[in-house]
């Protein structure tokens, strides 16, 4: 560690860091466009200029490394004037069309203009204009808004190594073009360029003109697509401020970085999976007993009576959270029932896999750590009571066949799931389960990182957590997680201790 001063205050920072990274770690934000922690340093936007004592002119914080005794000023008069000048140059050819730009409300150019400039343009000549076009099925490009930070070009060159975008021409005529739209269509990580664009030059066709960001609630969650445990932001329509009828609809999923996991991007498969969760037509809206909807109290009473037997089985799910699974496990333990786990669905990885995992289940690791037997080991016996937890997604086809057989042969069977599936159709009682954005939940990824996924909206229809249907004594999902951590991991954990980046086992 070395000692540096920022704005006359002394800090201890790691040697070798750039000024921008060191400042960020101690909570001082330096404005920037071209810097991205997962990409090479370009140093071309000049927005991160800072004053370094002893240097004859302002330095770029993204490319200047800290040294022992360095004194840095991030808000001096020189720095403010420099940033003001940079913004004036960037805005010379910008259309300033914030009222119709989808980036409005989360645009760095918009934010920095009000923070550092807020001056009228002195430019009197006609602005150069380029055609706005859909450069792939997923992405549109508006070169007029581009600030030439080249994050998108570097992402496709350095991360996916597919080179679909490049910069053409020189000086004030320079702009970004797509040289291979077909490759961009087939690139499973292409939509990340919309996330990393700091302005509204690149965007998702699906999100264009769909929703203003200030009419959404942005919540950090865990992607449900596979065992990688990628961090995501889920944007949910805020119905309390809108009259357009799409209550609590998920309008977008985008990247939330997790440095502990070394993850800065998400795959398009996970990004566009939000459509599955907006399927309200197939939601299980209330408990269904033998084809007839019943209320919560009746469902609880039925479970109480039917589970009062000797031969019972509970089958957990790698698609559900720790809280839902462990509530079912404790119920089985109390009743003396057998407990099994299905095998996760596997899918072959694409050529550019990055963080993707073959196993398409967010909590596959949890069930393995509990050392539960697989459903393939279930003996050929007819149970008096069977409970199976299912969720949006698939499990292995052999496990599906086995579980359907158990449900059909059981005297009384219960399925806990959000969307009605073949499992629910084979059961006597179907319980309405929440989807992952309707409740807090924890997941253990393939690298043994325990992470907390946050609730984004209320329970839909009559969905409830499983522990309420099972008449558990728990008052919240966090209580179940604390008990799981103590009994199964031998750790003293809660949601606060998991923090924003999780806990490594």
XYZ file of C-alpha atoms in Angstrom:
505
model
C 0.000 0.000 0.000
C 1.113 3.539 -0.686
C 0.012 6.919 0.628
C -1.606 9.514 -1.641
C -3.625 12.693 -1.146
C -6.857 13.407 -2.979
C -8.344 16.870 -2.491
C -5.969 17.403 0.484
C -7.111 14.239 2.291
C -4.708 11.343 2.809
C -5.565 7.772 1.747
C -3.823 4.400 1.644
C -4.251 2.743 -1.757
C -2.855 -0.251 -3.585
C 0.267 0.413 -5.640
C -0.162 0.067 -9.410
C -3.743 1.300 -9.535
C -4.690 4.165 -11.817
C -5.900 7.396 -10.218
C -9.436 6.698 -11.445
C -9.526 3.170 -9.958
C -7.926 4.235 -6.671
C -10.385 7.131 -6.305
C -13.316 4.877 -7.112
C -12.344 2.372 -4.421
C -12.361 5.063 -1.761
C -15.670 6.481 -2.972
C -14.588 9.434 -5.127
C -16.191 9.313 -8.553
C -14.200 10.824 -11.416
C -16.314 11.429 -14.557
C -15.375 9.346 -17.599
C -16.710 7.928 -20.862
C -14.060 5.690 -22.434
C -12.861 3.908 -19.267
C -14.363 0.493 -18.500
C -12.838 -1.892 -15.927
C -13.009 -4.874 -18.306
C -11.525 -3.124 -21.353
C -8.131 -1.744 -22.323
C -7.375 1.897 -21.512
C -8.065 4.198 -24.456
C -7.696 7.618 -22.807
C -9.499 9.300 -25.705
C -12.494 11.034 -24.099
C -10.366 13.282 -21.786
C -13.315 13.622 -19.394
C -11.350 12.194 -16.457
C -8.754 14.975 -16.379
C -7.415 15.691 -12.873
C -4.754 18.004 -11.496
C -1.603 16.320 -10.164
C 0.739 18.486 -8.107
C 4.025 18.996 -9.938
C 2.619 18.184 -13.377
C 2.509 21.051 -15.923
C -0.995 20.202 -17.197
C -4.060 18.125 -16.198
C -3.586 14.330 -16.451
C -6.019 11.611 -17.519
C -7.007 9.711 -14.363
C -7.779 6.514 -16.312
C -4.198 6.105 -17.575
C -2.045 7.719 -14.865
C -0.932 5.361 -12.100
C -0.697 6.447 -8.511
C 2.705 6.802 -6.837
C 3.696 7.244 -3.212
C 3.178 10.824 -2.017
C 1.150 11.860 -5.090
C -1.210 14.802 -4.510
C -4.320 14.832 -6.720
C -7.128 17.345 -7.119
C -10.377 16.192 -8.727
C -12.431 19.352 -8.235
C -10.020 22.286 -8.591
C -10.725 25.289 -10.822
C -8.306 23.966 -13.480
C -10.062 20.576 -13.508
C -13.523 22.094 -13.762
C -12.472 24.343 -16.657
C -10.838 21.399 -18.446
C -13.963 19.225 -18.146
C -16.141 22.122 -19.253
C -14.030 22.481 -22.392
C -14.157 18.731 -23.103
C -17.949 18.747 -22.817
C -18.212 21.710 -25.171
C -16.210 19.823 -27.807
C -18.280 16.632 -27.361
C -21.544 18.545 -27.686
C -20.470 20.462 -30.826
C -21.948 17.801 -33.101
C -24.428 16.194 -30.723
C -28.165 16.485 -31.596
C -29.148 17.158 -27.934
C -32.352 15.183 -28.516
C -32.808 14.064 -24.895
C -36.648 14.230 -25.028
C -36.749 11.346 -27.562
C -33.588 9.487 -26.505
C -34.050 6.173 -24.646
C -30.857 6.815 -22.679
C -32.358 9.924 -21.143
C -32.408 9.592 -17.375
C -29.344 7.320 -17.279
C -27.100 9.153 -19.789
C -23.609 10.139 -18.652
C -23.495 13.031 -21.152
C -26.723 14.400 -19.714
C -25.469 14.003 -16.129
C -22.059 15.542 -16.710
C -23.519 18.468 -18.670
C -25.557 19.530 -15.655
C -22.679 18.816 -13.231
C -19.840 20.504 -15.125
C -21.050 22.680 -17.951
C -24.665 23.783 -18.363
C -23.619 26.365 -20.968
C -25.190 27.235 -24.311
C -23.417 26.072 -27.437
C -21.254 28.650 -29.238
C -21.179 26.509 -32.403
C -22.860 28.231 -35.376
C -22.203 25.820 -38.259
C -24.467 22.982 -39.517
C -24.013 19.703 -37.621
C -22.979 16.558 -39.515
C -25.730 13.947 -39.602
C -25.661 10.167 -40.118
C -28.491 7.743 -40.691
C -29.976 6.004 -37.641
C -30.166 2.288 -38.453
C -30.822 -1.162 -37.037
C -27.390 -2.741 -37.336
C -28.706 -6.138 -36.182
C -31.933 -7.762 -35.068
C -31.136 -6.695 -31.506
C -29.222 -3.401 -31.782
C -29.719 0.039 -33.318
C -26.993 2.619 -33.893
C -27.455 6.386 -33.791
C -23.990 7.750 -34.742
C -25.163 11.334 -34.169
C -25.212 10.770 -30.405
C -21.850 8.962 -30.305
C -19.018 10.485 -28.233
C -16.437 8.131 -29.828
C -15.384 6.575 -26.536
C -14.919 3.298 -28.530
C -16.075 1.082 -25.660
C -18.264 -0.890 -28.124
C -15.406 -1.346 -30.604
C -13.027 -2.496 -27.861
C -15.615 -4.879 -26.374
C -16.101 -6.646 -29.721
C -12.357 -6.629 -30.376
C -11.049 -7.630 -26.943
C -13.840 -9.616 -25.239
C -15.800 -11.459 -27.946
C -13.017 -11.056 -30.560
C -15.587 -10.746 -33.344
C -14.766 -7.231 -34.679
C -18.258 -6.269 -35.943
C -17.902 -2.511 -35.226
C -15.132 -0.142 -36.201
C -14.370 3.576 -36.456
C -14.159 5.120 -39.939
C -12.943 8.489 -41.276
C -10.980 11.085 -39.298
C -11.297 14.164 -37.115
C -14.805 15.632 -36.861
C -16.023 13.179 -39.558
C -15.085 10.070 -37.520
C -18.002 7.755 -36.645
C -18.795 4.142 -35.767
C -20.070 1.709 -38.422
C -21.090 -1.953 -38.381
C -19.063 -3.993 -40.887
C -20.674 -7.399 -40.244
C -24.381 -7.299 -39.244
C -24.777 -11.063 -39.680
C -22.018 -11.777 -37.180
C -23.600 -9.314 -34.733
C -26.920 -11.183 -35.066
C -25.190 -14.440 -34.147
C -23.011 -13.020 -31.369
C -24.493 -14.312 -28.057
C -22.969 -11.332 -26.169
C -23.748 -8.551 -28.681
C -26.343 -6.705 -26.601
C -23.693 -5.740 -24.028
C -22.636 -2.901 -26.335
C -25.947 -1.192 -25.513
C -25.133 -1.443 -21.787
C -21.593 -0.114 -22.033
C -22.493 2.784 -24.355
C -22.428 5.789 -21.961
C -24.799 7.791 -24.194
C -27.729 6.879 -26.459
C -25.726 5.899 -29.550
C -26.306 2.147 -29.175
C -29.544 0.703 -27.834
C -31.754 -2.361 -27.842
C -34.436 -2.475 -30.524
C -36.778 -4.110 -28.034
C -36.431 -1.311 -25.493
C -36.586 1.576 -27.995
C -39.440 3.983 -27.187
C -40.860 1.362 -24.801
C -40.393 2.837 -21.339
C -38.842 5.867 -19.681
C -36.266 4.724 -17.151
C -37.705 6.965 -14.432
C -40.941 4.979 -14.707
C -39.132 1.774 -13.742
C -37.769 0.356 -10.512
C -34.193 -0.900 -10.888
C -33.235 -3.793 -8.613
C -30.080 -5.921 -8.416
C -30.762 -9.632 -8.779
C -29.173 -12.926 -9.847
C -29.704 -14.249 -13.388
C -31.773 -17.438 -13.386
C -30.433 -18.703 -16.721
C -27.571 -20.950 -15.576
C -25.245 -21.852 -12.698
C -22.844 -18.944 -13.336
C -24.705 -16.602 -10.972
C -24.266 -13.463 -13.098
C -25.406 -10.232 -11.463
C -28.149 -8.368 -13.292
C -30.330 -5.304 -12.938
C -34.033 -5.947 -13.395
C -36.110 -2.948 -14.483
C -39.726 -3.369 -13.437
C -42.492 -1.032 -14.546
C -43.640 1.068 -11.630
C -47.397 0.785 -11.801
C -47.988 3.329 -9.053
C -46.750 6.100 -11.349
C -48.281 4.916 -14.599
C -51.708 4.437 -16.034
C -50.692 2.312 -19.016
C -51.832 -0.970 -17.450
C -48.602 -3.011 -17.568
C -48.390 -3.495 -13.796
C -45.099 -4.845 -12.472
C -43.994 -5.958 -15.946
C -40.279 -6.641 -16.343
C -39.254 -4.280 -19.137
C -35.524 -4.956 -19.264
C -32.657 -6.995 -17.822
C -29.167 -5.541 -18.062
C -25.672 -5.982 -16.656
C -24.698 -5.434 -13.023
C -20.997 -6.040 -12.512
C -19.602 -8.160 -9.697
C -15.855 -7.724 -9.270
C -15.569 -10.578 -6.776
C -16.965 -12.851 -9.487
C -14.940 -11.091 -12.203
C -18.160 -10.593 -14.170
C -18.908 -7.428 -16.142
C -21.262 -8.637 -18.889
C -24.264 -10.948 -19.342
C -25.217 -13.196 -22.250
C -28.150 -12.366 -24.515
C -29.911 -15.572 -23.458
C -30.124 -14.325 -19.886
C -30.868 -10.752 -20.962
C -33.938 -11.634 -23.020
C -35.224 -14.297 -20.597
C -37.436 -11.645 -18.939
C -40.216 -12.452 -21.441
C -40.722 -15.820 -19.734
C -41.518 -14.081 -16.463
C -44.055 -11.694 -18.041
C -46.293 -14.577 -19.128
C -49.271 -13.788 -16.886
C -51.662 -15.957 -18.875
C -50.001 -19.168 -17.689
C -49.374 -18.024 -14.105
C -50.866 -20.166 -11.373
C -53.018 -17.432 -9.863
C -54.443 -19.329 -6.855
C -54.076 -22.781 -5.306
C -55.764 -25.350 -7.576
C -57.261 -28.480 -5.999
C -58.394 -31.140 -8.487
C -58.895 -28.458 -11.161
C -60.793 -26.017 -8.939
C -59.313 -22.792 -7.522
C -59.343 -22.612 -3.736
C -58.153 -20.004 -1.254
C -54.962 -19.962 0.801
C -56.583 -21.183 4.033
C -58.147 -24.183 2.283
C -54.815 -25.083 0.639
C -53.045 -24.989 4.025
C -55.719 -27.188 5.568
C -55.489 -29.743 2.722
C -51.695 -29.955 3.025
C -51.943 -30.379 6.798
C -54.362 -33.310 6.470
C -52.825 -35.029 3.450
C -49.246 -34.831 4.730
C -50.149 -36.584 7.973
C -48.937 -39.929 6.586
C -45.947 -42.247 6.975
C -44.637 -42.568 3.417
C -43.913 -39.162 1.925
C -41.369 -37.629 -0.442
C -40.178 -34.084 -1.138
C -38.284 -33.263 -4.337
C -36.373 -29.980 -4.285
C -35.469 -27.810 -7.280
C -32.202 -26.291 -8.593
C -34.432 -23.577 -10.130
C -35.665 -22.258 -6.773
C -33.919 -20.144 -4.115
C -32.261 -21.472 -0.964
C -35.187 -20.162 1.086
C -37.891 -22.063 -0.837
C -35.848 -25.263 -1.016
C -34.819 -25.265 2.608
C -38.375 -24.622 3.802
C -39.404 -27.767 1.916
C -36.398 -29.675 3.276
C -37.247 -28.754 6.904
C -40.863 -29.785 6.303
C -39.684 -33.187 5.025
C -37.292 -33.611 7.954
C -40.017 -32.845 10.467
C -42.392 -35.337 8.821
C -39.723 -37.995 8.316
C -40.158 -37.921 4.502
C -37.579 -38.828 1.866
C -35.829 -35.910 0.093
C -34.398 -36.014 -3.442
C -33.041 -33.625 -6.056
C -33.478 -33.665 -9.846
C -30.588 -33.283 -12.282
C -30.244 -29.894 -13.929
C -30.933 -29.350 -17.612
C -27.722 -29.063 -19.636
C -27.120 -27.129 -22.818
C -24.068 -27.114 -25.036
C -22.061 -23.901 -24.694
C -21.610 -21.561 -27.708
C -18.164 -20.842 -29.101
C -17.976 -17.586 -27.095
C -18.959 -18.895 -23.657
C -17.394 -16.283 -21.311
C -19.392 -16.656 -18.053
C -21.990 -19.152 -19.352
C -22.381 -22.558 -17.704
C -23.738 -25.795 -19.168
C -26.104 -26.340 -16.269
C -29.202 -24.210 -16.758
C -30.142 -23.790 -13.104
C -29.147 -20.986 -10.675
C -29.044 -23.183 -7.556
C -27.635 -26.490 -8.756
C -24.683 -26.073 -6.374
C -26.878 -25.704 -3.273
C -28.481 -29.118 -3.718
C -25.094 -30.730 -4.359
C -23.607 -29.198 -1.201
C -26.499 -30.744 0.756
C -25.477 -34.140 -0.695
C -29.037 -35.090 -1.491
C -29.677 -38.247 -3.538
C -30.875 -37.876 -7.130
C -34.445 -38.689 -8.162
C -33.035 -41.562 -10.216
C -32.450 -43.308 -6.864
C -36.118 -43.195 -5.860
C -37.320 -46.720 -5.213
C -40.339 -48.099 -7.036
C -42.754 -47.420 -4.207
C -46.026 -45.548 -4.170
C -45.866 -42.644 -1.724
C -48.874 -41.433 0.251
C -47.755 -37.816 -0.146
C -45.432 -36.156 -2.674
C -44.302 -32.516 -2.899
C -42.286 -31.193 -5.842
C -40.865 -27.690 -6.306
C -40.661 -26.432 -9.882
C -39.966 -23.048 -11.483
C -39.591 -21.275 -14.814
C -37.029 -23.309 -16.767
C -36.218 -26.944 -17.421
C -34.738 -29.881 -15.565
C -33.068 -32.935 -17.088
C -35.466 -34.997 -19.232
C -34.772 -38.232 -17.292
C -35.578 -36.458 -14.030
C -38.786 -35.129 -15.580
C -39.982 -38.631 -16.440
C -39.097 -39.939 -13.006
C -40.847 -37.088 -11.146
C -43.995 -37.326 -13.273
C -44.147 -41.019 -12.413
C -43.803 -40.278 -8.673
C -46.516 -37.591 -8.802
C -48.983 -39.774 -10.703
C -48.490 -42.817 -8.444
C -48.651 -40.912 -5.160
C -51.932 -41.010 -3.245
C -51.808 -37.211 -2.998
C -49.355 -34.968 -4.839
C -48.540 -31.265 -4.565
C -46.563 -29.095 -7.003
C -45.269 -25.625 -6.083
C -44.682 -23.649 -9.301
C -45.355 -20.183 -10.834
C -46.402 -21.344 -14.345
C -48.684 -24.319 -14.900
C -46.593 -27.173 -16.344
C -47.056 -30.916 -16.972
C -46.025 -31.427 -13.342
C -48.868 -29.248 -12.100
C -51.326 -30.925 -14.456
C -50.335 -34.303 -12.946
C -50.741 -33.185 -9.320
C -53.778 -33.089 -7.057
C -52.865 -29.680 -5.677
C -50.940 -26.862 -7.370
C -49.576 -24.030 -5.227
C -48.855 -20.593 -6.788
C -45.121 -19.920 -6.433
C -43.524 -16.469 -6.795
C -41.050 -15.716 -9.592
C -37.556 -14.602 -8.569
C -38.276 -10.846 -8.692
C -41.206 -11.141 -6.277
C -39.149 -12.144 -3.233
C -35.664 -11.990 -1.761
C -33.705 -15.166 -2.331
C -30.164 -16.542 -2.229
C -28.298 -18.735 -4.696
C -24.953 -20.549 -4.700
C -23.210 -20.443 -8.055
C -20.803 -22.979 -9.539
C -17.835 -21.207 -7.902
C -19.345 -21.543 -4.404
C -20.296 -17.874 -4.167
C -23.451 -17.299 -2.101
C -25.359 -14.292 -3.465
C -28.490 -12.386 -2.545
C -31.114 -11.614 -5.203
C -33.346 -8.681 -4.263
C -37.099 -8.377 -4.462
C -38.335 -5.981 -7.178
C -42.126 -6.139 -6.890
C -44.963 -7.537 -4.799
C -46.306 -11.079 -5.083
C -48.544 -11.446 -8.145
C -52.060 -12.761 -7.803
C -52.170 -15.116 -4.778
C -48.573 -16.351 -4.956
C -46.887 -16.899 -1.591
C -43.614 -18.363 -0.349
C -43.770 -22.100 0.314
C -43.100 -21.788 4.037
C -46.442 -20.013 4.467
C -48.329 -22.904 2.842
C -46.422 -25.368 5.060
C -47.296 -23.473 8.270
C -43.656 -22.981 9.234
C -42.767 -20.825 12.233
C -40.539 -18.574 10.130
C -41.443 -14.901 9.821
C -39.290 -14.163 6.761
C -37.204 -15.806 4.085
C -34.044 -14.422 5.693
C -34.702 -16.500 8.820
C -34.699 -19.633 6.675
C -31.460 -18.560 4.980
C -29.779 -17.937 8.346
C -30.778 -21.430 9.465
C -29.580 -22.993 6.216
C -26.202 -21.244 6.523
C -25.799 -22.452 10.101
C -26.923 -26.049 9.575
C -25.599 -26.780 6.091
C -22.619 -24.431 5.659
C -21.579 -24.000 9.293
C -21.502 -20.223 8.709
C -23.017 -17.280 10.538
C -24.558 -15.480 7.550
C -27.475 -13.172 6.817
C -28.426 -10.886 3.909
C -26.337 -8.007 5.223
C -23.215 -10.141 5.545
C -23.595 -11.306 1.934
C -23.295 -7.656 0.837
C -23.546 -6.626 -2.791
C -21.001 -9.110 -4.154
C -21.716 -12.257 -2.142
C -19.804 -14.540 0.242
C -17.215 -17.054 -0.927
C -17.486 -20.491 0.703
